[in-house]
Amino acid sequence: MQDALTIAGKSYQSRLLVGTGKYRDFQQTADALDASGCEIVTVAIRRVNLGQTAGEPNLLDFLPKNRYTLLPNTAGCYSADDAVRTLRLARELLDDHRLVKLEVLGDPNNLYPNMRETLKAAETLVKEGFDVMVYTSDDPIAARELEQIGCCAIMPLASLIGSGMGILNPWNLQLIIEQAKVPVLVDAGVGTASDAAIGMELGCDGVLMNTAIAAAQDPVRMARAMKLAVEAGREAHLAGRMPRRFYSATPSSPLEGVISSRKG
Ligand SMILES: CC(=O)[C@@H](O)[C@H](O)COP(=O)(O)O
């Protein structure tokens, strides 16, 4: 696989991870996931039915079998205990599934992560054998601690969940990327394709998003745009951007050998 994203020993071609909340219905969810080209799909275990609520539509019935790696997440959890309990349930529900997304929120208004509870939950989950992709603030110290605990991917927020404000602090993101030895994925707050591209250009290994696609006027079309943006951002990162010249022009064509009417 060329330029694969490897998480917890498994390689993926797509660097775009997509959430499953806020769509009109499961059919639209499935169509958007398909258009995004994503391979990892995150599901809020407390909100989306994967079989835990009998008699209700089950998302899994709308997704092609074995196409996606499911990433159960703990959206809606406000304590380490709650998050750990939710992911143990996911493991049972999904046949000893180990790859999970941990998010422990600290405030119902801004949905900012509670880092003390996140670190506590991460420690327990890693000890129990989960592969933990973790949602975090963009604090490089917290990110390093989560990596030291053994999380398999660090996922700093771009901005508040569902805000669509894009990357508020590229400088902190850069610090996290520079020090990390596991994949860093920007998670939450992406609003449009250019936000995803900027994250990838900065050197993120991937982008996780939900609202930007689900709340777009045309979610399927936006999913396609996000696929292209993540790919373009990755290519630009690998290509290495030209040095920035702060308000100082250089001509685009070479000056040597130019036939000029100017003397001297
Ligand atoms: C789906 C999921 O895991 C969200 O909690 C995540 O953080 C995405 O945020 P956006 O909806 O802002 O993309």
PDB file of C-alpha atoms and ligand atoms in Angstrom:
ATOM      1  CA  MET A   1       0.000   0.000   0.000  1.00  0.00           C
ATOM      2  CA  GLN A   2       1.421   3.370  -1.030  1.00  0.00           C
ATOM      3  CA  ASP A   3       1.717   6.065   1.656  1.00  0.00           C
ATOM      4  CA  ALA A   4      -0.571   4.172   4.001  1.00  0.00           C
ATOM      5  CA  LEU A   5      -1.832   5.404   7.353  1.00  0.00           C
ATOM      6  CA  THR A   6      -1.032   2.753   9.938  1.00  0.00           C
ATOM      7  CA  ILE A   7      -2.981   2.684  13.180  1.00  0.00           C
ATOM      8  CA  ALA A   8      -2.552  -0.059  15.747  1.00  0.00           C
ATOM      9  CA  GLY A   9      -0.822  -2.282  13.198  1.00  0.00           C
ATOM     10  CA  LYS A  10      -3.425  -1.974  10.456  1.00  0.00           C
ATOM     11  CA  SER A  11      -2.843   0.058   7.294  1.00  0.00           C
ATOM     12  CA  TYR A  12      -5.381   2.277   5.561  1.00  0.00           C
ATOM     13  CA  GLN A  13      -5.263   4.040   2.218  1.00  0.00           C
ATOM     14  CA  SER A  14      -7.699   6.779   3.234  1.00  0.00           C
ATOM     15  CA  ARG A  15      -6.636   9.421   5.750  1.00  0.00           C
ATOM     16  CA  LEU A  16     -10.158  10.712   6.238  1.00  0.00           C
ATOM     17  CA  LEU A  17     -12.176   9.306   9.148  1.00  0.00           C
ATOM     18  CA  VAL A  18     -15.877  10.108   9.245  1.00  0.00           C
ATOM     19  CA  GLY A  19     -18.522  10.204  11.964  1.00  0.00           C
ATOM     20  CA  THR A  20     -22.081   8.954  11.666  1.00  0.00           C
ATOM     21  CA  GLY A  21     -24.158  11.495  13.610  1.00  0.00           C
ATOM     22  CA  LYS A  22     -26.526  14.232  12.388  1.00  0.00           C
ATOM     23  CA  TYR A  23     -27.427  12.769   8.955  1.00  0.00           C
ATOM     24  CA  ARG A  24     -31.017  12.783   7.730  1.00  0.00           C
ATOM     25  CA  ASP A  25     -31.159   9.011   7.933  1.00  0.00           C
ATOM     26  CA  PHE A  26     -28.937   5.934   7.729  1.00  0.00           C
ATOM     27  CA  GLN A  27     -29.173   5.854   3.927  1.00  0.00           C
ATOM     28  CA  GLN A  28     -27.720   9.346   3.681  1.00  0.00           C
ATOM     29  CA  THR A  29     -25.044   8.331   6.191  1.00  0.00           C
ATOM     30  CA  ALA A  30     -24.101   5.366   4.021  1.00  0.00           C
ATOM     31  CA  ASP A  31     -24.023   7.470   0.829  1.00  0.00           C
ATOM     32  CA  ALA A  32     -21.800  10.115   2.425  1.00  0.00           C
ATOM     33  CA  LEU A  33     -19.405   7.521   3.827  1.00  0.00           C
ATOM     34  CA  ASP A  34     -19.175   5.937   0.403  1.00  0.00           C
ATOM     35  CA  ALA A  35     -18.422   9.280  -1.297  1.00  0.00           C
ATOM     36  CA  SER A  36     -15.803  10.174   1.318  1.00  0.00           C
ATOM     37  CA  GLY A  37     -13.737   7.100   0.508  1.00  0.00           C
ATOM     38  CA  CYS A  38     -13.143   6.662   4.239  1.00  0.00           C
ATOM     39  CA  GLU A  39     -12.178   3.304   5.679  1.00  0.00           C
ATOM     40  CA  ILE A  40     -12.633   4.100   9.362  1.00  0.00           C
ATOM     41  CA  VAL A  41     -16.102   5.094  10.542  1.00  0.00           C
ATOM     42  CA  THR A  42     -16.681   6.368  14.037  1.00  0.00           C
ATOM     43  CA  VAL A  43     -19.932   5.632  15.851  1.00  0.00           C
ATOM     44  CA  ALA A  44     -21.223   7.103  19.119  1.00  0.00           C
ATOM     45  CA  ILE A  45     -22.122   3.975  21.055  1.00  0.00           C
ATOM     46  CA  ARG A  46     -24.605   5.911  23.198  1.00  0.00           C
ATOM     47  CA  ARG A  47     -26.431   7.461  20.257  1.00  0.00           C
ATOM     48  CA  VAL A  48     -26.288   5.232  17.198  1.00  0.00           C
ATOM     49  CA  ASN A  49     -27.902   1.825  17.135  1.00  0.00           C
ATOM     50  CA  LEU A  50     -25.510  -0.968  16.219  1.00  0.00           C
ATOM     51  CA  GLY A  51     -27.793  -3.612  17.599  1.00  0.00           C
ATOM     52  CA  GLN A  52     -27.983  -2.493  21.220  1.00  0.00           C
ATOM     53  CA  THR A  53     -31.612  -1.307  20.744  1.00  0.00           C
ATOM     54  CA  ALA A  54     -33.733  -4.110  19.318  1.00  0.00           C
ATOM     55  CA  GLY A  55     -36.504  -3.104  16.913  1.00  0.00           C
ATOM     56  CA  GLU A  56     -34.806   0.171  15.860  1.00  0.00           C
ATOM     57  CA  PRO A  57     -33.009   0.657  12.509  1.00  0.00           C
ATOM     58  CA  ASN A  58     -29.440  -0.605  12.774  1.00  0.00           C
ATOM     59  CA  LEU A  59     -26.677   1.374  11.029  1.00  0.00           C
ATOM     60  CA  LEU A  60     -24.821  -1.837  10.227  1.00  0.00           C
ATOM     61  CA  ASP A  61     -27.694  -2.924   7.944  1.00  0.00           C
ATOM     62  CA  PHE A  62     -26.916   0.079   5.703  1.00  0.00           C
ATOM     63  CA  LEU A  63     -23.156  -0.417   5.451  1.00  0.00           C
ATOM     64  CA  PRO A  64     -21.517  -2.951   3.129  1.00  0.00           C
ATOM     65  CA  LYS A  65     -20.160  -5.864   5.174  1.00  0.00           C
ATOM     66  CA  ASN A  66     -16.435  -5.727   5.954  1.00  0.00           C
ATOM     67  CA  ARG A  67     -15.845  -2.492   4.040  1.00  0.00           C
ATOM     68  CA  TYR A  68     -15.302  -0.249   7.051  1.00  0.00           C
ATOM     69  CA  THR A  69     -13.347  -0.500  10.250  1.00  0.00           C
ATOM     70  CA  LEU A  70     -15.710   0.630  12.985  1.00  0.00           C
ATOM     71  CA  LEU A  71     -14.410   3.031  15.582  1.00  0.00           C
ATOM     72  CA  PRO A  72     -16.805   3.070  18.553  1.00  0.00           C
ATOM     73  CA  ASN A  73     -16.571   6.385  20.406  1.00  0.00           C
ATOM     74  CA  THR A  74     -17.611   7.708  23.779  1.00  0.00           C
ATOM     75  CA  ALA A  75     -19.422  10.872  22.682  1.00  0.00           C
ATOM     76  CA  GLY A  76     -21.650  12.058  25.526  1.00  0.00           C
ATOM     77  CA  CYS A  77     -19.412  10.692  28.309  1.00  0.00           C
ATOM     78  CA  TYR A  78     -18.345  13.124  31.034  1.00  0.00           C
ATOM     79  CA  SER A  79     -16.259  10.874  33.288  1.00  0.00           C
ATOM     80  CA  ALA A  80     -13.564   8.264  32.893  1.00  0.00           C
ATOM     81  CA  ASP A  81     -15.829   5.625  34.447  1.00  0.00           C
ATOM     82  CA  ASP A  82     -18.602   6.372  31.972  1.00  0.00           C
ATOM     83  CA  ALA A  83     -16.244   6.237  28.991  1.00  0.00           C
ATOM     84  CA  VAL A  84     -14.638   2.973  30.080  1.00  0.00           C
ATOM     85  CA  ARG A  85     -18.051   1.377  30.681  1.00  0.00           C
ATOM     86  CA  THR A  86     -19.260   2.503  27.241  1.00  0.00           C
ATOM     87  CA  LEU A  87     -16.257   1.015  25.460  1.00  0.00           C
ATOM     88  CA  ARG A  88     -16.508  -2.263  27.351  1.00  0.00           C
ATOM     89  CA  LEU A  89     -20.082  -2.447  26.055  1.00  0.00           C
ATOM     90  CA  ALA A  90     -18.839  -1.723  22.523  1.00  0.00           C
ATOM     91  CA  ARG A  91     -16.278  -4.501  22.821  1.00  0.00           C
ATOM     92  CA  GLU A  92     -19.002  -6.947  23.784  1.00  0.00           C
ATOM     93  CA  LEU A  93     -21.389  -5.728  21.091  1.00  0.00           C
ATOM     94  CA  LEU A  94     -18.804  -5.879  18.321  1.00  0.00           C
ATOM     95  CA  ASP A  95     -17.143  -9.229  19.001  1.00  0.00           C
ATOM     96  CA  ASP A  96     -14.062  -8.349  21.004  1.00  0.00           C
ATOM     97  CA  HIS A  97     -13.438  -5.182  18.965  1.00  0.00           C
ATOM     98  CA  ARG A  98     -10.386  -3.293  20.273  1.00  0.00           C
ATOM     99  CA  LEU A  99      -9.926  -0.126  18.219  1.00  0.00           C
ATOM    100  CA  VAL A 100     -11.812   2.699  19.943  1.00  0.00           C
ATOM    101  CA  LYS A 101     -12.056   6.458  20.071  1.00  0.00           C
ATOM    102  CA  LEU A 102     -11.938   7.876  23.577  1.00  0.00           C
ATOM    103  CA  GLU A 103     -13.481  11.263  24.239  1.00  0.00           C
ATOM    104  CA  VAL A 104     -14.317  12.476  27.728  1.00  0.00           C
ATOM    105  CA  LEU A 105     -16.070  15.812  27.694  1.00  0.00           C
ATOM    106  CA  GLY A 106     -15.813  18.459  30.372  1.00  0.00           C
ATOM    107  CA  ASP A 107     -18.579  20.917  29.592  1.00  0.00           C
ATOM    108  CA  PRO A 108     -21.947  20.405  27.879  1.00  0.00           C
ATOM    109  CA  ASN A 109     -21.831  23.877  26.313  1.00  0.00           C
ATOM    110  CA  ASN A 110     -18.412  23.923  24.699  1.00  0.00           C
ATOM    111  CA  LEU A 111     -17.838  20.130  24.610  1.00  0.00           C
ATOM    112  CA  TYR A 112     -14.208  20.730  25.509  1.00  0.00           C
ATOM    113  CA  PRO A 113     -12.396  17.582  26.637  1.00  0.00           C
ATOM    114  CA  ASN A 114     -11.778  16.997  30.345  1.00  0.00           C
ATOM    115  CA  MET A 115      -8.107  16.068  30.185  1.00  0.00           C
ATOM    116  CA  ARG A 116      -7.812  14.706  33.736  1.00  0.00           C
ATOM    117  CA  GLU A 117     -10.641  12.228  33.087  1.00  0.00           C
ATOM    118  CA  THR A 118      -9.357  11.513  29.567  1.00  0.00           C
ATOM    119  CA  LEU A 119      -5.909  10.544  30.908  1.00  0.00           C
ATOM    120  CA  LYS A 120      -7.493   8.382  33.606  1.00  0.00           C
ATOM    121  CA  ALA A 121      -9.725   6.558  31.123  1.00  0.00           C
ATOM    122  CA  ALA A 122      -6.877   6.117  28.636  1.00  0.00           C
ATOM    123  CA  GLU A 123      -4.747   4.454  31.278  1.00  0.00           C
ATOM    124  CA  THR A 124      -7.475   1.938  32.161  1.00  0.00           C
ATOM    125  CA  LEU A 125      -8.379   1.188  28.546  1.00  0.00           C
ATOM    126  CA  VAL A 126      -4.772   0.622  27.433  1.00  0.00           C
ATOM    127  CA  LYS A 127      -4.275  -1.745  30.390  1.00  0.00           C
ATOM    128  CA  GLU A 128      -7.403  -3.643  29.306  1.00  0.00           C
ATOM    129  CA  GLY A 129      -5.974  -4.162  25.817  1.00  0.00           C
ATOM    130  CA  PHE A 130      -7.912  -1.520  23.854  1.00  0.00           C
ATOM    131  CA  ASP A 131      -6.219   0.339  20.996  1.00  0.00           C
ATOM    132  CA  VAL A 132      -7.088   3.878  21.995  1.00  0.00           C
ATOM    133  CA  MET A 133      -7.367   6.766  19.555  1.00  0.00           C
ATOM    134  CA  VAL A 134      -7.847   9.721  21.829  1.00  0.00           C
ATOM    135  CA  TYR A 135      -9.591  13.060  21.429  1.00  0.00           C
ATOM    136  CA  THR A 136      -7.614  15.750  23.217  1.00  0.00           C
ATOM    137  CA  SER A 137      -7.177  19.469  23.658  1.00  0.00           C
ATOM    138  CA  ASP A 138      -4.377  20.946  21.567  1.00  0.00           C
ATOM    139  CA  ASP A 139      -2.085  21.021  24.611  1.00  0.00           C
ATOM    140  CA  PRO A 140       1.237  19.395  23.632  1.00  0.00           C
ATOM    141  CA  ILE A 141       1.938  18.267  27.196  1.00  0.00           C
ATOM    142  CA  ALA A 142      -1.365  16.398  27.482  1.00  0.00           C
ATOM    143  CA  ALA A 143      -0.759  14.927  24.033  1.00  0.00           C
ATOM    144  CA  ARG A 144       2.653  13.640  25.094  1.00  0.00           C
ATOM    145  CA  GLU A 145       1.233  12.094  28.274  1.00  0.00           C
ATOM    146  CA  LEU A 146      -1.450  10.294  26.270  1.00  0.00           C
ATOM    147  CA  GLU A 147       1.205   8.885  23.974  1.00  0.00           C
ATOM    148  CA  GLN A 148       3.309   7.781  26.951  1.00  0.00           C
ATOM    149  CA  ILE A 149       0.285   5.966  28.384  1.00  0.00           C
ATOM    150  CA  GLY A 150       0.145   3.982  25.151  1.00  0.00           C
ATOM    151  CA  CYS A 151      -2.590   5.569  23.021  1.00  0.00           C
ATOM    152  CA  CYS A 152      -2.216   4.532  19.389  1.00  0.00           C
ATOM    153  CA  ALA A 153      -3.280   7.878  17.877  1.00  0.00           C
ATOM    154  CA  ILE A 154      -3.509  11.403  19.236  1.00  0.00           C
ATOM    155  CA  MET A 155      -6.448  13.502  18.014  1.00  0.00           C
ATOM    156  CA  PRO A 156      -6.255  17.156  18.965  1.00  0.00           C
ATOM    157  CA  LEU A 157      -9.244  19.366  18.265  1.00  0.00           C
ATOM    158  CA  ALA A 158      -9.113  21.907  15.470  1.00  0.00           C
ATOM    159  CA  SER A 159     -11.820  23.867  17.300  1.00  0.00           C
ATOM    160  CA  LEU A 160     -14.980  23.064  19.259  1.00  0.00           C
ATOM    161  CA  ILE A 161     -16.972  20.007  18.197  1.00  0.00           C
ATOM    162  CA  GLY A 162     -19.639  20.945  15.681  1.00  0.00           C
ATOM    163  CA  SER A 163     -18.469  24.573  15.443  1.00  0.00           C
ATOM    164  CA  GLY A 164     -17.001  24.384  11.934  1.00  0.00           C
ATOM    165  CA  MET A 165     -14.502  27.073  12.900  1.00  0.00           C
ATOM    166  CA  GLY A 166     -11.516  25.279  11.417  1.00  0.00           C
ATOM    167  CA  ILE A 167      -8.008  25.115  12.847  1.00  0.00           C
ATOM    168  CA  LEU A 168      -7.723  27.757  15.559  1.00  0.00           C
ATOM    169  CA  ASN A 169      -4.201  27.018  16.716  1.00  0.00           C
ATOM    170  CA  PRO A 170      -1.951  25.657  13.962  1.00  0.00           C
ATOM    171  CA  TRP A 171       1.085  26.447  16.128  1.00  0.00           C
ATOM    172  CA  ASN A 172       0.077  24.067  18.913  1.00  0.00           C
ATOM    173  CA  LEU A 173      -0.879  21.467  16.357  1.00  0.00           C
ATOM    174  CA  GLN A 174       2.614  21.776  14.919  1.00  0.00           C
ATOM    175  CA  LEU A 175       4.189  21.204  18.359  1.00  0.00           C
ATOM    176  CA  ILE A 176       2.087  18.060  18.824  1.00  0.00           C
ATOM    177  CA  ILE A 177       2.953  16.747  15.362  1.00  0.00           C
ATOM    178  CA  GLU A 178       6.682  17.381  15.794  1.00  0.00           C
ATOM    179  CA  GLN A 179       6.962  15.413  19.026  1.00  0.00           C
ATOM    180  CA  ALA A 180       4.573  12.532  18.269  1.00  0.00           C
ATOM    181  CA  LYS A 181       5.721   9.045  17.342  1.00  0.00           C
ATOM    182  CA  VAL A 182       2.173   7.809  16.779  1.00  0.00           C
ATOM    183  CA  PRO A 183      -0.257   9.203  14.183  1.00  0.00           C
ATOM    184  CA  VAL A 184      -1.758  12.628  14.889  1.00  0.00           C
ATOM    185  CA  LEU A 185      -5.213  13.280  13.437  1.00  0.00           C
ATOM    186  CA  VAL A 186      -7.047  16.541  13.690  1.00  0.00           C
ATOM    187  CA  ASP A 187     -10.493  15.884  15.158  1.00  0.00           C
ATOM    188  CA  ALA A 188     -13.468  18.213  15.588  1.00  0.00           C
ATOM    189  CA  GLY A 189     -14.214  21.685  14.329  1.00  0.00           C
ATOM    190  CA  VAL A 190     -13.400  21.195  10.660  1.00  0.00           C
ATOM    191  CA  GLY A 191     -15.893  23.305   8.701  1.00  0.00           C
ATOM    192  CA  THR A 192     -14.999  22.979   5.068  1.00  0.00           C
ATOM    193  CA  ALA A 193     -12.537  21.408   2.677  1.00  0.00           C
ATOM    194  CA  SER A 194      -9.790  24.006   3.106  1.00  0.00           C
ATOM    195  CA  ASP A 195      -9.672  23.300   6.877  1.00  0.00           C
ATOM    196  CA  ALA A 196      -9.001  19.644   6.171  1.00  0.00           C
ATOM    197  CA  ALA A 197      -6.341  20.524   3.606  1.00  0.00           C
ATOM    198  CA  ILE A 198      -4.606  22.888   6.038  1.00  0.00           C
ATOM    199  CA  GLY A 199      -4.513  20.179   8.703  1.00  0.00           C
ATOM    200  CA  MET A 200      -2.900  17.768   6.285  1.00  0.00           C
ATOM    201  CA  GLU A 201      -0.468  20.393   4.970  1.00  0.00           C
ATOM    202  CA  LEU A 202       0.649  21.004   8.546  1.00  0.00           C
ATOM    203  CA  GLY A 203       1.636  17.349   8.709  1.00  0.00           C
ATOM    204  CA  CYS A 204      -1.336  15.696  10.377  1.00  0.00           C
ATOM    205  CA  ASP A 205      -1.590  12.017   9.511  1.00  0.00           C
ATOM    206  CA  GLY A 206      -5.328  12.235   9.019  1.00  0.00           C
ATOM    207  CA  VAL A 207      -8.525  14.131   9.748  1.00  0.00           C
ATOM    208  CA  LEU A 208     -11.649  12.991  11.595  1.00  0.00           C
ATOM    209  CA  MET A 209     -14.861  14.880  11.010  1.00  0.00           C
ATOM    210  CA  ASN A 210     -18.620  14.608  11.238  1.00  0.00           C
ATOM    211  CA  THR A 211     -20.566  17.861  11.223  1.00  0.00           C
ATOM    212  CA  ALA A 212     -18.841  19.455   8.232  1.00  0.00           C
ATOM    213  CA  ILE A 213     -20.198  16.644   6.067  1.00  0.00           C
ATOM    214  CA  ALA A 214     -23.488  15.844   7.790  1.00  0.00           C
ATOM    215  CA  ALA A 215     -24.589  19.489   8.131  1.00  0.00           C
ATOM    216  CA  ALA A 216     -23.594  20.544   4.614  1.00  0.00           C
ATOM    217  CA  GLN A 217     -26.407  21.420   2.194  1.00  0.00           C
ATOM    218  CA  ASP A 218     -25.331  18.425   0.140  1.00  0.00           C
ATOM    219  CA  PRO A 219     -23.572  15.968   2.455  1.00  0.00           C
ATOM    220  CA  VAL A 220     -22.588  13.523  -0.284  1.00  0.00           C
ATOM    221  CA  ARG A 221     -20.960  16.228  -2.359  1.00  0.00           C
ATOM    222  CA  MET A 222     -19.180  17.646   0.702  1.00  0.00           C
ATOM    223  CA  ALA A 223     -17.937  14.144   1.554  1.00  0.00           C
ATOM    224  CA  ARG A 224     -16.343  13.992  -1.895  1.00  0.00           C
ATOM    225  CA  ALA A 225     -14.826  17.452  -1.402  1.00  0.00           C
ATOM    226  CA  MET A 226     -13.323  16.341   1.920  1.00  0.00           C
ATOM    227  CA  LYS A 227     -11.791  13.270   0.296  1.00  0.00           C
ATOM    228  CA  LEU A 228     -10.096  15.454  -2.318  1.00  0.00           C
ATOM    229  CA  ALA A 229      -9.014  18.024   0.286  1.00  0.00           C
ATOM    230  CA  VAL A 230      -7.375  15.438   2.518  1.00  0.00           C
ATOM    231  CA  GLU A 231      -5.589  13.934  -0.470  1.00  0.00           C
ATOM    232  CA  ALA A 232      -4.486  17.357  -1.759  1.00  0.00           C
ATOM    233  CA  GLY A 233      -3.260  18.418   1.691  1.00  0.00           C
ATOM    234  CA  ARG A 234      -1.286  15.206   2.072  1.00  0.00           C
ATOM    235  CA  GLU A 235       0.313  15.620  -1.363  1.00  0.00           C
ATOM    236  CA  ALA A 236       1.228  19.231  -0.589  1.00  0.00           C
ATOM    237  CA  HIS A 237       2.760  18.169   2.719  1.00  0.00           C
ATOM    238  CA  LEU A 238       4.840  15.460   1.070  1.00  0.00           C
ATOM    239  CA  ALA A 239       5.852  17.784  -1.754  1.00  0.00           C
ATOM    240  CA  GLY A 240       7.167  20.334   0.754  1.00  0.00           C
ATOM    241  CA  ARG A 241       5.912  23.856   0.365  1.00  0.00           C
ATOM    242  CA  MET A 242       8.082  26.669  -0.971  1.00  0.00           C
ATOM    243  CA  PRO A 243       9.634  28.927   1.638  1.00  0.00           C
ATOM    244  CA  ARG A 244       7.350  31.791   2.634  1.00  0.00           C
ATOM    245  CA  ARG A 245       8.641  35.237   1.744  1.00  0.00           C
ATOM    246  CA  PHE A 246       6.959  37.746   3.952  1.00  0.00           C
ATOM    247  CA  TYR A 247       5.836  40.559   1.698  1.00  0.00           C
ATOM    248  CA  SER A 248       8.853  40.330  -0.552  1.00  0.00           C
ATOM    249  CA  ALA A 249       8.327  39.530  -4.218  1.00  0.00           C
ATOM    250  CA  THR A 250      10.521  37.458  -6.516  1.00  0.00           C
ATOM    251  CA  PRO A 251       9.719  37.282 -10.236  1.00  0.00           C
ATOM    252  CA  SER A 252       8.300  33.975 -11.412  1.00  0.00           C
ATOM    253  CA  SER A 253      10.517  33.892 -14.504  1.00  0.00           C
ATOM    254  CA  PRO A 254      14.317  33.870 -14.264  1.00  0.00           C
ATOM    255  CA  LEU A 255      16.047  37.188 -15.012  1.00  0.00           C
ATOM    256  CA  GLU A 256      19.281  35.817 -16.492  1.00  0.00           C
ATOM    257  CA  GLY A 257      19.604  36.299 -20.250  1.00  0.00           C
ATOM    258  CA  VAL A 258      16.583  38.529 -20.456  1.00  0.00           C
ATOM    259  CA  ILE A 259      16.621  40.837 -23.483  1.00  0.00           C
ATOM    260  CA  SER A 260      16.167  44.210 -21.954  1.00  0.00           C
ATOM    261  CA  SER A 261      15.918  47.698 -23.300  1.00  0.00           C
ATOM    262  CA  ARG A 262      17.249  49.050 -20.045  1.00  0.00           C
ATOM    263  CA  LYS A 263      20.905  50.085 -20.139  1.00  0.00           C
ATOM    264  CA  GLY A 264      23.460  49.670 -17.367  1.00  0.00           C
TER     265      GLY A 264
HETATM  266  C1  LIG B   1     -17.958  12.131  15.478  1.00  0.00           C
HETATM  267  C2  LIG B   1     -17.098  12.490  16.576  1.00  0.00           C
HETATM  268  O1  LIG B   1     -16.343  11.709  17.056  1.00  0.00           O
HETATM  269  C3  LIG B   1     -17.181  13.884  17.093  1.00  0.00           C
HETATM  270  O2  LIG B   1     -17.232  13.899  18.466  1.00  0.00           O
HETATM  271  C4  LIG B   1     -15.972  14.548  16.557  1.00  0.00           C
HETATM  272  O3  LIG B   1     -15.220  15.114  17.492  1.00  0.00           O
HETATM  273  C5  LIG B   1     -16.251  15.321  15.333  1.00  0.00           C
HETATM  274  O4  LIG B   1     -16.470  16.692  15.487  1.00  0.00           O
HETATM  275  P1  LIG B   1     -17.108  17.542  14.293  1.00  0.00           P
HETATM  276  O5  LIG B   1     -18.527  17.166  14.245  1.00  0.00           O
HETATM  277  O6  LIG B   1     -16.866  18.974  14.671  1.00  0.00           O
HETATM  278  O7  LIG B   1     -16.376  17.148  13.042  1.00  0.00           O
END
